[in-house]
Short mmCIF file of C-alpha atoms (C1' of nucleotides) in Angstrom, two decimals:
data_model
loop_
_atom_site.label_atom_id
_atom_site.label_comp_id
_atom_site.label_asym_id
_atom_site.label_seq_id
_atom_site.Cartn_x
_atom_site.Cartn_y
_atom_site.Cartn_z
CA MET A 121 93.42 102.41 116.11
CA LEU A 122 91.49 99.63 117.56
CA GLN A 123 87.34 100.31 118.65
CA ILE A 124 86.81 100.51 121.96
CA GLN A 125 83.68 98.62 121.37
CA LEU A 126 85.69 95.48 120.82
CA ILE A 127 87.98 95.92 123.62
CA ARG A 128 84.98 96.15 125.68
CA GLU A 129 83.21 93.25 124.46
CA ASN A 130 85.96 91.00 124.01
CA PRO A 131 88.80 91.73 126.36
CA GLN A 132 90.55 88.30 126.20
CA PHE A 133 90.06 88.01 122.45
CA VAL A 134 92.58 91.11 122.21
CA ILE A 135 94.81 89.81 124.45
CA ASP A 136 95.15 86.73 123.09
CA ARG A 137 95.66 87.74 119.46
CA LEU A 138 98.32 90.31 120.52
CA LYS A 139 99.93 87.91 122.49
CA VAL A 140 100.79 86.86 118.76
CA LYS A 141 102.57 90.13 118.36
CA HIS A 142 104.38 89.52 121.41
CA PHE A 143 102.46 92.23 123.03
CA ASP A 144 101.64 92.20 126.76
CA ALA A 145 97.91 94.06 126.37
CA GLU A 146 96.38 92.75 129.91
CA GLY A 147 97.58 95.65 131.81
CA ILE A 148 96.78 98.15 129.75
CA ILE A 149 93.10 97.07 129.01
CA SER A 150 92.48 97.07 132.59
CA GLU A 151 93.46 100.22 132.42
CA ILE A 152 91.06 101.24 129.34
CA SER A 153 88.36 98.91 130.95
CA GLN A 154 87.97 100.30 134.12
CA LEU A 155 88.63 104.19 132.15
CA ASP A 156 85.64 103.16 130.19
CA VAL A 157 83.49 102.80 133.01
CA ASP A 158 83.96 105.88 134.53
CA ILE A 159 83.83 108.01 131.58
CA ARG A 160 80.22 106.17 131.02
CA GLN A 161 79.13 107.16 134.94
CA ASN A 162 80.63 110.63 134.69
CA LYS A 163 78.80 111.15 130.86
CA LYS A 164 75.49 110.05 132.17
CA SER A 165 76.37 112.17 135.40
CA LEU A 166 77.37 114.89 132.61
CA ASP A 167 74.08 114.79 130.60
CA ASP A 168 71.93 114.76 133.20
CA ASN A 169 73.08 117.58 134.57
CA LEU A 170 73.27 119.38 131.03
CA MET A 171 69.43 118.30 130.29
CA GLU A 172 68.33 120.12 133.97
CA GLN A 173 70.39 123.17 132.90
CA LYS A 174 68.27 123.32 129.31
CA LYS A 175 65.18 122.51 130.92
CA LEU A 176 65.69 125.96 133.40
CA SER A 177 66.97 127.97 130.92
CA ALA A 178 63.37 127.48 129.08
CA GLU A 179 61.74 128.14 132.10
CA ILE A 180 63.76 131.36 132.24
CA GLY A 181 63.10 132.28 129.08
CA LYS A 182 59.34 131.83 129.27
CA LEU A 183 59.31 134.08 132.68
CA PHE A 184 61.02 137.04 130.30
CA LYS A 185 58.51 136.60 127.72
CA GLU A 186 55.85 137.27 130.48
CA GLY A 187 57.87 139.93 132.04
CA LYS A 188 58.76 138.20 135.12
CA ALA A 189 62.16 138.65 135.07
CA ALA A 190 62.22 138.64 139.06
CA GLU A 191 61.44 135.16 139.31
CA ALA A 192 64.38 134.53 136.86
CA ALA A 193 66.60 134.88 139.49
CA ASP A 194 65.95 131.56 141.38
CA LEU A 195 66.45 129.86 138.57
CA LYS A 196 69.58 131.09 137.68
CA ALA A 197 70.96 130.45 141.12
CA ARG A 198 69.88 126.71 140.64
CA ILE A 199 71.44 126.93 137.24
CA ALA A 200 74.69 128.40 139.03
CA GLU A 201 75.01 125.47 141.50
CA LEU A 202 74.30 123.07 138.50
CA LYS A 203 77.22 125.05 136.36
CA GLU A 204 79.95 124.00 139.56
CA THR A 205 79.19 120.60 139.44
CA GLU A 206 79.05 120.70 135.14
CA LYS A 207 82.74 121.83 135.38
CA GLN A 208 83.93 118.87 137.63
CA LEU A 209 82.14 116.60 135.04
CA GLN A 210 83.52 118.08 132.46
CA ALA A 211 87.04 117.76 133.43
CA LYS A 212 86.55 114.23 134.14
CA VAL A 213 84.97 112.82 131.39
CA ALA A 214 88.06 115.26 129.14
CA GLU A 215 90.56 113.13 131.13
CA ALA A 216 89.34 109.63 130.89
CA ALA A 217 88.51 110.37 127.01
CA ASP A 218 91.91 111.85 126.79
CA LYS A 219 93.79 108.30 129.02
CA ILE A 220 92.05 105.93 126.75
CA GLN A 221 92.72 107.53 123.66
CA GLU A 222 96.61 107.48 124.60
CA ARG A 223 96.53 103.99 125.84
CA LEU A 224 94.12 102.77 122.30
CA PHE A 225 97.49 104.64 120.26
CA LEU A 226 99.90 101.86 122.33
CA MET A 227 98.18 98.72 120.96
CA PRO A 228 99.06 97.19 118.01
CA ASN A 229 96.29 96.20 114.99
CA LEU A 230 95.13 92.73 116.02
CA PRO A 231 97.36 89.88 113.87
CA HIS A 232 95.03 87.88 111.28
CA ALA A 233 94.64 84.47 112.41
CA SER A 234 96.85 83.51 109.76
CA VAL A 235 100.08 85.18 111.37
CA PRO A 236 102.41 82.64 111.81
CA GLU A 237 103.98 82.90 115.92
CA GLY A 238 107.55 83.97 115.75
CA LYS A 239 109.62 86.80 116.74
CA THR A 240 112.22 87.70 114.16
CA ALA A 241 112.19 88.31 110.55
CA ALA A 242 113.92 84.45 110.36
CA ASP A 243 110.63 82.88 111.52
CA ASN A 244 108.74 84.44 108.81
CA GLU A 245 107.26 81.54 106.36
CA ILE A 246 108.23 81.27 102.93
CA VAL A 247 104.92 80.68 100.80
CA TYR A 248 106.58 81.00 97.86
CA THR A 249 109.67 81.32 95.78
CA GLU A 250 110.23 81.89 91.83
CA GLY A 251 113.20 82.39 89.79
CA ASP A 252 116.46 81.11 89.56
CA ALA A 253 117.89 82.51 92.97
CA SER A 254 121.46 80.78 92.91
CA ASN A 255 124.61 82.89 92.60
CA PHE A 256 126.87 83.75 89.91
CA ASP A 257 129.75 80.99 89.55
CA TYR A 258 132.28 84.02 89.23
CA ASP A 259 132.93 87.32 91.19
CA ALA A 260 129.95 89.49 90.39
CA MET A 261 130.06 93.20 90.95
CA PRO A 262 127.71 94.53 93.42
CA HIS A 263 125.24 97.42 91.93
CA TRP A 264 127.34 99.97 94.02
CA ASP A 265 130.38 99.18 91.46
CA LEU A 266 128.28 98.60 88.26
CA VAL A 267 126.82 101.70 88.91
CA LYS A 268 130.26 103.46 88.92
CA LYS A 269 131.41 101.50 86.25
CA TYR A 270 128.42 102.47 83.57
CA ASP A 271 128.22 105.66 85.23
CA ILE A 272 124.35 105.92 85.61
CA ILE A 273 124.05 106.70 89.66
CA ASP A 274 126.33 108.62 91.46
CA PHE A 275 126.00 108.37 95.38
CA ASP A 276 128.89 110.56 96.01
CA LEU A 277 127.13 113.39 93.95
CA GLY A 278 123.94 113.50 95.99
CA CYS A 279 126.54 113.79 99.19
CA LYS A 280 128.09 116.69 98.10
CA ILE A 281 124.44 117.98 97.00
CA THR A 282 122.55 117.11 99.76
CA GLY A 283 123.81 114.16 101.61
CA ALA A 284 123.98 110.56 101.96
CA GLY A 285 120.91 108.59 101.07
CA PHE A 286 120.20 111.29 97.78
CA PRO A 287 121.97 109.12 94.72
CA VAL A 288 121.69 111.32 91.56
CA TYR A 289 120.86 108.98 88.72
CA LYS A 290 122.12 109.84 85.17
CA GLY A 291 121.89 109.35 81.65
CA LYS A 292 120.61 105.50 81.39
CA GLY A 293 120.13 105.55 84.81
CA ALA A 294 117.63 108.23 85.21
CA ARG A 295 116.04 106.66 82.02
CA ILE A 296 115.59 103.38 83.48
CA GLN A 297 114.54 104.48 86.55
CA ARG A 298 111.55 106.56 84.55
CA ALA A 299 110.97 103.49 82.76
CA LEU A 300 110.29 101.31 85.97
CA ILE A 301 107.75 103.85 86.91
CA ASP A 302 106.51 103.92 84.03
CA PHE A 303 105.86 100.12 83.84
CA PHE A 304 104.62 100.01 87.32
CA LEU A 305 101.81 102.64 86.94
CA ASP A 306 100.85 101.57 82.87
CA GLU A 307 100.17 97.45 84.74
CA ALA A 308 98.70 98.98 87.63
CA VAL A 309 95.89 101.43 85.50
CA GLN A 310 95.68 98.27 83.46
CA HIS A 311 94.70 96.32 86.41
CA GLY A 312 91.78 98.70 86.97
CA PHE A 313 93.77 101.27 88.99
CA THR A 314 93.21 105.07 89.53
CA GLU A 315 96.17 106.75 88.99
CA ILE A 316 96.37 109.57 91.45
CA GLN A 317 99.51 111.88 91.24
CA PRO A 318 99.27 113.10 95.37
CA PRO A 319 101.08 116.03 97.20
CA TYR A 320 104.32 114.88 98.96
CA MET A 321 104.00 116.71 102.27
CA VAL A 322 100.74 116.32 104.21
CA ASN A 323 99.28 117.55 107.12
CA GLU A 324 99.14 116.74 110.60
CA ALA A 325 95.88 115.51 110.23
CA SER A 326 96.91 113.30 107.59
CA ALA A 327 100.11 112.11 109.15
CA TYR A 328 98.04 110.94 112.08
CA GLY A 329 94.92 109.55 109.77
CA THR A 330 97.43 107.03 108.37
CA GLY A 331 99.29 106.26 111.61
CA GLN A 332 102.83 108.14 110.85
CA LEU A 333 102.06 110.23 114.11
CA PRO A 334 102.32 109.95 117.13
CA ASP A 335 104.55 107.28 117.19
CA LYS A 336 106.83 107.03 114.36
CA GLU A 337 107.31 111.34 114.37
CA GLY A 338 111.30 110.75 113.96
CA GLN A 339 110.97 108.91 110.85
CA MET A 340 109.48 112.05 108.93
CA TYR A 341 110.84 114.63 107.70
CA HIS A 342 109.36 117.62 109.08
CA CYS A 343 108.97 120.89 107.57
CA GLU A 344 108.38 122.90 110.83
CA VAL A 345 107.85 126.57 108.93
CA ASP A 346 104.06 125.08 107.50
CA ASP A 347 104.03 121.88 109.58
CA PHE A 348 104.39 119.86 106.76
CA TYR A 349 105.67 116.66 106.83
CA LEU A 350 107.48 114.86 103.65
CA ILE A 351 106.06 111.58 102.48
CA PRO A 352 107.51 108.44 103.47
CA THR A 353 105.06 106.77 101.26
CA ALA A 354 102.29 107.63 98.49
CA GLU A 355 99.96 105.80 101.04
CA VAL A 356 100.00 108.78 103.13
CA PRO A 357 98.39 111.44 101.03
CA ILE A 358 96.35 108.50 99.31
CA THR A 359 95.11 106.80 101.70
CA ASN A 360 93.74 110.15 103.26
CA ILE A 361 91.72 111.12 100.59
CA TYR A 362 89.45 108.82 102.54
CA ARG A 363 89.46 110.34 105.84
CA ASP A 364 86.32 111.37 107.51
CA VAL A 365 84.13 110.47 104.38
CA ILE A 366 81.29 107.93 104.17
CA LEU A 367 81.11 105.44 101.28
CA LYS A 368 78.40 103.13 99.74
CA GLU A 369 78.57 99.39 99.71
CA SER A 370 78.84 100.26 95.92
CA ASP A 371 81.70 102.32 95.81
CA PHE A 372 83.61 99.41 97.15
CA PRO A 373 86.38 98.28 95.76
CA ILE A 374 88.21 101.84 95.98
CA LYS A 375 91.44 101.00 93.83
CA ASN A 376 94.30 103.55 93.22
CA CYS A 377 97.44 103.45 92.68
CA GLY A 378 100.44 106.33 92.81
CA TYR A 379 104.06 106.91 91.83
CA SER A 380 106.14 109.41 94.50
CA ALA A 381 109.03 110.02 95.77
CA CYS A 382 109.60 109.01 99.62
CA PHE A 383 111.22 110.34 102.06
CA ARG A 384 112.53 108.14 104.65
CA ARG A 385 115.05 109.80 107.87
CA GLU A 386 115.70 106.56 108.70
CA ALA A 387 116.97 107.63 111.98
CA GLY A 388 119.74 105.32 113.95
CA SER A 389 119.95 103.19 110.57
CA TYR A 390 123.51 102.41 109.81
CA GLY A 391 126.21 99.12 108.76
CA LYS A 392 126.22 96.97 105.16
CA ASP A 393 122.11 96.53 104.82
CA VAL A 394 122.46 100.65 103.90
CA ARG A 395 125.35 100.00 100.93
CA GLY A 396 124.45 101.44 97.86
CA LEU A 397 120.91 101.67 96.74
CA ASN A 398 119.63 98.98 99.76
CA ARG A 399 118.46 101.76 101.86
CA LEU A 400 117.81 105.59 100.84
CA HIS A 401 116.71 108.79 102.33
CA GLN A 402 114.75 109.58 99.04
CA PHE A 403 113.30 107.14 97.14
CA ASP A 404 110.65 106.29 94.32
CA LYS A 405 107.96 104.12 94.38
CA VAL A 406 104.67 102.73 92.98
CA GLU A 407 101.67 102.34 95.56
CA ILE A 408 98.60 100.83 95.47
CA VAL A 409 95.97 101.63 97.68
CA VAL A 410 92.39 99.84 98.15
CA ILE A 411 89.31 100.75 100.21
CA GLU A 412 87.33 97.14 100.59
CA HIS A 413 84.32 96.13 102.27
CA PRO A 414 85.31 94.13 105.42
CA ASP A 415 83.62 90.78 104.07
CA ARG A 416 86.31 91.28 101.20
CA SER A 417 89.42 92.40 102.31
CA TYR A 418 91.61 89.19 102.54
CA GLU A 419 90.17 88.03 98.76
CA THR A 420 91.68 91.28 97.82
CA LEU A 421 94.90 91.01 99.80
CA GLU A 422 95.18 88.13 97.65
CA LYS A 423 94.90 89.48 94.43
CA MET A 424 97.00 92.65 94.99
CA LYS A 425 99.95 90.38 96.44
CA THR A 426 99.54 88.17 92.92
CA TYR A 427 99.51 90.99 91.24
CA ALA A 428 102.49 92.95 92.87
CA MET A 429 104.42 89.26 91.87
CA SER A 430 103.31 89.37 88.56
CA LEU A 431 105.53 92.88 88.20
CA LEU A 432 109.10 90.39 89.52
CA THR A 433 107.69 87.88 86.86
CA LYS A 434 107.43 90.18 83.87
CA LEU A 435 111.02 91.76 84.84
CA GLY A 436 112.57 88.29 85.20
CA LEU A 437 114.10 88.39 88.83
CA PRO A 438 114.07 85.98 91.22
CA PHE A 439 112.05 86.32 94.26
CA ARG A 440 110.08 84.74 97.23
CA VAL A 441 107.12 85.77 99.15
CA LEU A 442 106.94 85.75 103.02
CA ARG A 443 103.93 85.58 105.21
CA LEU A 444 105.52 87.94 107.85
CA CYS A 445 104.98 86.58 111.40
CA GLY A 446 104.18 88.14 114.56
CA GLY A 447 107.24 89.75 115.50
CA ASP A 448 107.86 91.07 111.82
CA ILE A 449 104.43 91.87 111.37
CA SER A 450 103.91 96.36 111.85
CA PHE A 451 102.10 97.83 113.99
CA THR A 452 99.38 98.74 112.26
CA SER A 453 99.09 95.24 110.21
CA ALA A 454 96.59 92.60 110.34
CA LEU A 455 98.94 90.42 107.74
CA THR A 456 101.18 91.23 105.84
CA PHE A 457 102.81 89.69 102.88
CA ASP A 458 106.56 90.62 101.26
CA LEU A 459 107.96 90.11 98.49
CA GLU A 460 112.09 90.08 98.25
CA VAL A 461 114.04 89.51 95.13
CA TYR A 462 117.16 87.94 95.04
CA SER A 463 120.34 90.27 94.46
CA LYS A 464 122.93 87.86 93.12
CA ALA A 465 126.09 89.65 93.10
CA GLN A 466 125.19 90.78 97.50
CA GLN A 467 123.58 87.07 97.67
CA ARG A 468 120.95 88.29 99.79
CA TRP A 469 117.59 88.71 99.96
CA LEU A 470 116.13 91.98 99.58
CA GLU A 471 112.18 93.36 99.79
CA VAL A 472 110.62 95.31 97.10
CA SER A 473 107.32 95.32 98.75
CA SER A 474 105.12 95.32 101.44
CA VAL A 475 101.40 93.67 100.82
CA SER A 476 99.13 94.40 103.93
CA ASN A 477 95.27 94.49 105.39
CA PHE A 478 94.67 97.09 108.07
CA GLU A 479 91.50 95.72 108.32
CA SER A 480 89.75 98.67 109.82
CA PHE A 481 92.66 99.93 112.20
CA GLN A 482 93.43 102.60 109.87
CA ALA A 483 89.97 103.35 109.06
CA ASN A 484 89.04 104.29 112.45
CA ARG A 485 91.44 106.80 112.93
CA LEU A 486 90.69 107.73 109.77
CA LYS A 487 87.06 108.04 110.05
CA LEU A 488 86.16 106.23 106.41
CA ARG A 489 82.81 104.46 107.07
CA PHE A 490 80.30 102.73 105.28
CA LYS A 491 76.59 102.63 105.25
CA ASP A 492 75.65 98.77 105.06
CA GLU A 493 73.04 98.58 103.68
CA ALA A 494 71.51 95.09 105.18
CA THR A 495 71.49 97.09 108.70
CA GLY A 496 71.87 100.54 107.61
CA LYS A 497 74.49 100.98 110.31
CA MET A 498 77.96 103.00 109.82
CA ARG A 499 80.83 100.53 109.56
CA LEU A 500 84.58 100.99 109.31
CA ALA A 501 85.48 100.17 105.79
CA HIS A 502 89.08 97.89 105.36
CA THR A 503 92.32 99.54 104.04
CA LEU A 504 94.81 97.84 101.96
CA ASN A 505 97.76 98.52 100.23
CA GLY A 506 101.05 97.23 98.75
CA SER A 507 104.57 98.41 97.21
CA ALA A 508 104.03 97.67 93.44
CA LEU A 509 106.44 98.34 93.50
CA ALA A 510 109.65 100.13 95.39
CA LEU A 511 112.11 101.04 92.97
CA PRO A 512 115.91 101.15 94.30
CA ARG A 513 116.17 97.32 95.02
CA VAL A 514 114.32 96.27 92.22
CA LEU A 515 116.98 98.55 90.49
CA ALA A 516 119.91 96.77 92.30
CA ALA A 517 118.69 93.07 91.49
CA LEU A 518 117.97 93.99 88.28
CA LEU A 519 121.40 95.59 87.31
CA GLU A 520 123.59 92.95 89.53
CA ASN A 521 121.67 89.79 88.19
CA ASN A 522 121.39 91.14 84.40
CA GLN A 523 125.21 91.96 84.31
CA THR A 524 127.05 90.08 81.16
CA ASP A 525 130.44 91.21 79.90
CA LYS A 526 129.24 93.34 77.66
CA GLY A 527 126.94 95.45 80.09
CA ILE A 528 123.75 94.80 81.49
CA ILE A 529 120.82 93.35 79.95
CA VAL A 530 117.37 95.64 80.32
CA PRO A 531 114.64 93.34 80.51
CA GLU A 532 112.14 92.96 77.72
CA VAL A 533 109.70 94.80 79.07
CA LEU A 534 111.46 97.81 79.79
CA ARG A 535 112.53 98.54 76.82
CA LYS A 536 109.74 100.03 75.00
CA TYR A 537 110.22 102.86 77.80
CA THR A 538 113.96 103.09 77.96
CA GLY A 539 114.22 102.86 74.13
CA PHE A 540 117.35 100.89 74.69
CA ASP A 541 118.57 96.85 75.46
CA MET A 542 121.63 97.08 77.13
CA ILE A 543 123.44 99.52 79.79
CA ASP A 544 126.84 99.63 78.46
"C1'" G B 247 102.56 139.42 101.41
"C1'" G B 248 99.08 143.84 101.65
"C1'" A B 249 93.57 145.13 101.27
"C1'" G B 250 88.72 142.87 101.85
"C1'" A B 251 84.72 139.38 101.60
"C1'" G B 252 82.93 134.79 103.98
"C1'" A B 253 82.64 129.45 106.17
"C1'" U B 254 75.65 126.91 107.99
"C1'" G B 255 73.08 119.35 107.02
"C1'" G B 256 74.99 114.92 100.46
"C1'" C B 257 74.20 119.79 97.12
"C1'" C B 258 72.55 125.15 97.66
"C1'" G B 259 70.70 128.28 101.03
"C1'" A B 260 67.78 130.90 104.83
"C1'" G B 261 68.34 132.42 110.12
"C1'" U B 262 71.92 138.19 114.11
"C1'" G B 263 70.76 135.95 121.15
"C1'" G B 264 65.19 132.00 123.87
"C1'" U B 265 61.21 124.53 121.74
"C1'" C B 266 67.22 125.81 115.66
"C1'" G B 267 69.17 119.91 114.37
"C1'" A B 268 68.20 124.35 112.17
"C1'" A B 269 63.15 127.19 106.97
"C1'" G B 270 63.20 126.88 101.86
"C1'" G B 271 64.54 123.80 97.58
"C1'" C B 272 67.52 120.54 95.01
"C1'" G B 273 69.32 115.41 95.36
"C1'" C B 274 67.75 110.54 98.20
"C1'" A B 275 64.67 106.77 99.54
"C1'" C B 276 59.32 104.51 100.18
"C1'" G B 277 54.30 105.02 98.65
"C1'" C B 278 50.28 106.78 96.05
"C1'" C B 279 49.30 107.84 90.87
"C1'" U B 280 50.15 105.34 85.31
"C1'" G B 281 49.95 100.12 81.25
"C1'" G B 282 55.46 101.60 81.82
"C1'" A B 283 57.52 106.25 82.68
"C1'" A B 284 58.05 111.68 83.27
"C1'" A B 285 55.08 114.90 85.23
"C1'" G B 286 52.20 115.25 90.26
"C1'" U B 287 51.02 114.03 95.55
"C1'" G B 288 52.27 112.12 100.47
"C1'" U B 289 56.00 110.53 103.83
"C1'" G B 290 60.78 110.19 105.52
"C1'" U B 291 66.19 111.43 104.74
"C1'" A B 292 72.74 112.77 109.89
"C1'" A B 293 77.18 111.93 113.01
"C1'" A B 294 79.36 110.62 117.31
"C1'" C B 295 78.27 109.14 122.28
"C1'" G B 296 75.49 107.57 126.58
"C1'" C B 297 70.77 105.30 129.30
"C1'" C B 298 68.33 100.05 127.51
"C1'" G B 299 68.95 92.58 126.39
"C1'" A B 300 67.49 94.59 121.40
"C1'" A B 301 64.32 97.62 118.80
"C1'" A B 302 61.09 101.35 119.87
"C1'" G B 303 62.27 105.41 122.66
"C1'" C B 304 65.08 109.16 125.71
"C1'" G B 305 68.89 112.48 126.89
"C1'" U B 306 73.92 114.82 125.32
"C1'" U B 307 77.06 116.92 121.79
"C1'" U B 308 78.02 118.88 116.77
"C1'" C B 309 75.93 125.41 112.23
"C1'" A B 310 85.12 125.28 110.02
"C1'" A B 311 88.66 124.72 114.83
"C1'" G B 312 89.36 126.23 120.14
"C1'" G B 313 87.76 129.97 123.87
"C1'" G B 314 84.78 133.85 126.37
"C1'" U B 315 80.09 137.22 127.18
"C1'" U B 316 74.96 135.17 128.95
"C1'" C B 317 70.06 131.91 132.70
"C1'" G B 318 70.37 130.57 127.43
"C1'" A B 319 74.36 131.52 121.13
"C1'" A B 320 74.43 129.10 114.38
"C1'" U B 321 73.38 134.38 116.20
"C1'" C B 322 77.76 138.99 120.34
"C1'" C B 323 83.48 139.05 121.42
"C1'" C B 324 88.43 136.75 120.55
"C1'" U B 325 92.06 133.62 118.61
"C1'" U B 326 93.44 129.65 114.49
"C1'" U B 327 92.49 127.40 110.19
"C1'" C B 328 90.79 127.62 105.36
"C1'" U B 329 88.35 129.67 101.26
"C1'" C B 330 87.68 133.19 97.87
"C1'" U B 331 87.93 138.16 95.45
"C1'" C B 332 91.92 142.63 94.50
"C1'" C B 333 97.19 143.72 94.63
"C1'" G B 334 102.29 142.46 94.94
"C1'" C B 335 105.45 138.37 94.08
"C1'" C B 336 106.45 133.65 91.02
"C1'" A B 337 107.10 128.18 87.28
#
RNA sequence: GGAGAGAUGGCCGAGUGGUCGAAGGCGCACGCCUGGAAAGUGUGUAAACGCCGAAAGCGUUUCAAGGGUUCGAAUCCCUUUCUCUCCGCCA
């Protein structure tokens, strides 16, 4: 959520920046400005009204003590009048505040200056490419066939037990999955991240805190009896650790990581993109979440991106890094880098990580602040997060790219976790 | 799920209708004391919003949340949430 002060002080800047995200803010901002003026006027009147009431009350108190109860009657009558006006003012203020809130929720985060212009994924800027992204010169098998051949992931069985998008990992499939989780977590811990095991369900307040609610309600599984939501990413519980928290400057940076299963309804998605492991309702991911001082958040974003890249390098997978354009970047993000691995059998790039700086957008909703030592004032912290990494597509690329006549070669770095070097 | 107790500032803890934003303590910050430290001592110690160019200052709100009684509520009533204890169930 954007800060109202920013809109109040520099509306044109907000309008201009949001054009990059193809969001026309002009109308909404003029509404907010008008409501903002209203609310302040009414607030002032309300405050004055309340002050008057308090004064009169104090006088009544005095009179009662002096035993002059009769004289208090006049004052009571005046208070009754004030209360009438108060009611009206309260209603006006509350209504304006609600409307402002509604509108602020509709406004996306401002994109960083480096976000390229563009409308679709095709306009994303490729900032880095690594590894051999050429295709096999023979008929390579896509992973959905490979997993059947080696009997390591069973999609049909998942359908039987639950439904589409809930695969069952078996034998070496389950083991390599666990190996990837361990590898990602160990690497993160070595890089100074604190490992967190978060709850997989969150309450409504947490879902609001990180912005899943109110706008993305349909994307989460909702447990209605208890009003809990299954997390779509570990970002939600891990970031919400810091909801309503006031930090000291010396606390920065706060670096957490965590593995979780992730649950996404992905309502309305269909077609070839979702085949096999490409898109699931339940999948595994290791997430990194950083809370940082506003002055250093972009340095930190760079480090997080580099860190995520190092994982793909170690796994020996060809990949590229994209700087997302204004049209493709998420609602909440100011700057996002996507990491995509190349899947040689599918002959396409698959997104395995998204590393973003949300600046103060999430922190504003979370009320995550710190005391600025120089000024003594409260400021919003910056939040960042990234996948490091999401497993299914990494596994898909790994299976496809490492296939040989004799089996699938397990990357060197995973062997100490799997205990085998070949899936055959 | 049943029965009971409770929720106060960074923490502990007092406060059952009238200058209570809230005693006292701890912690923290700054000063004095000291060669330095400890001890001692003094002062200060929340946030949101608004008025003001800024600061100072002032005003309003906030004692789990929401509603009610009252001229006036941390204090009384109702609802909700959460925590604790005992019982039941249970990996």
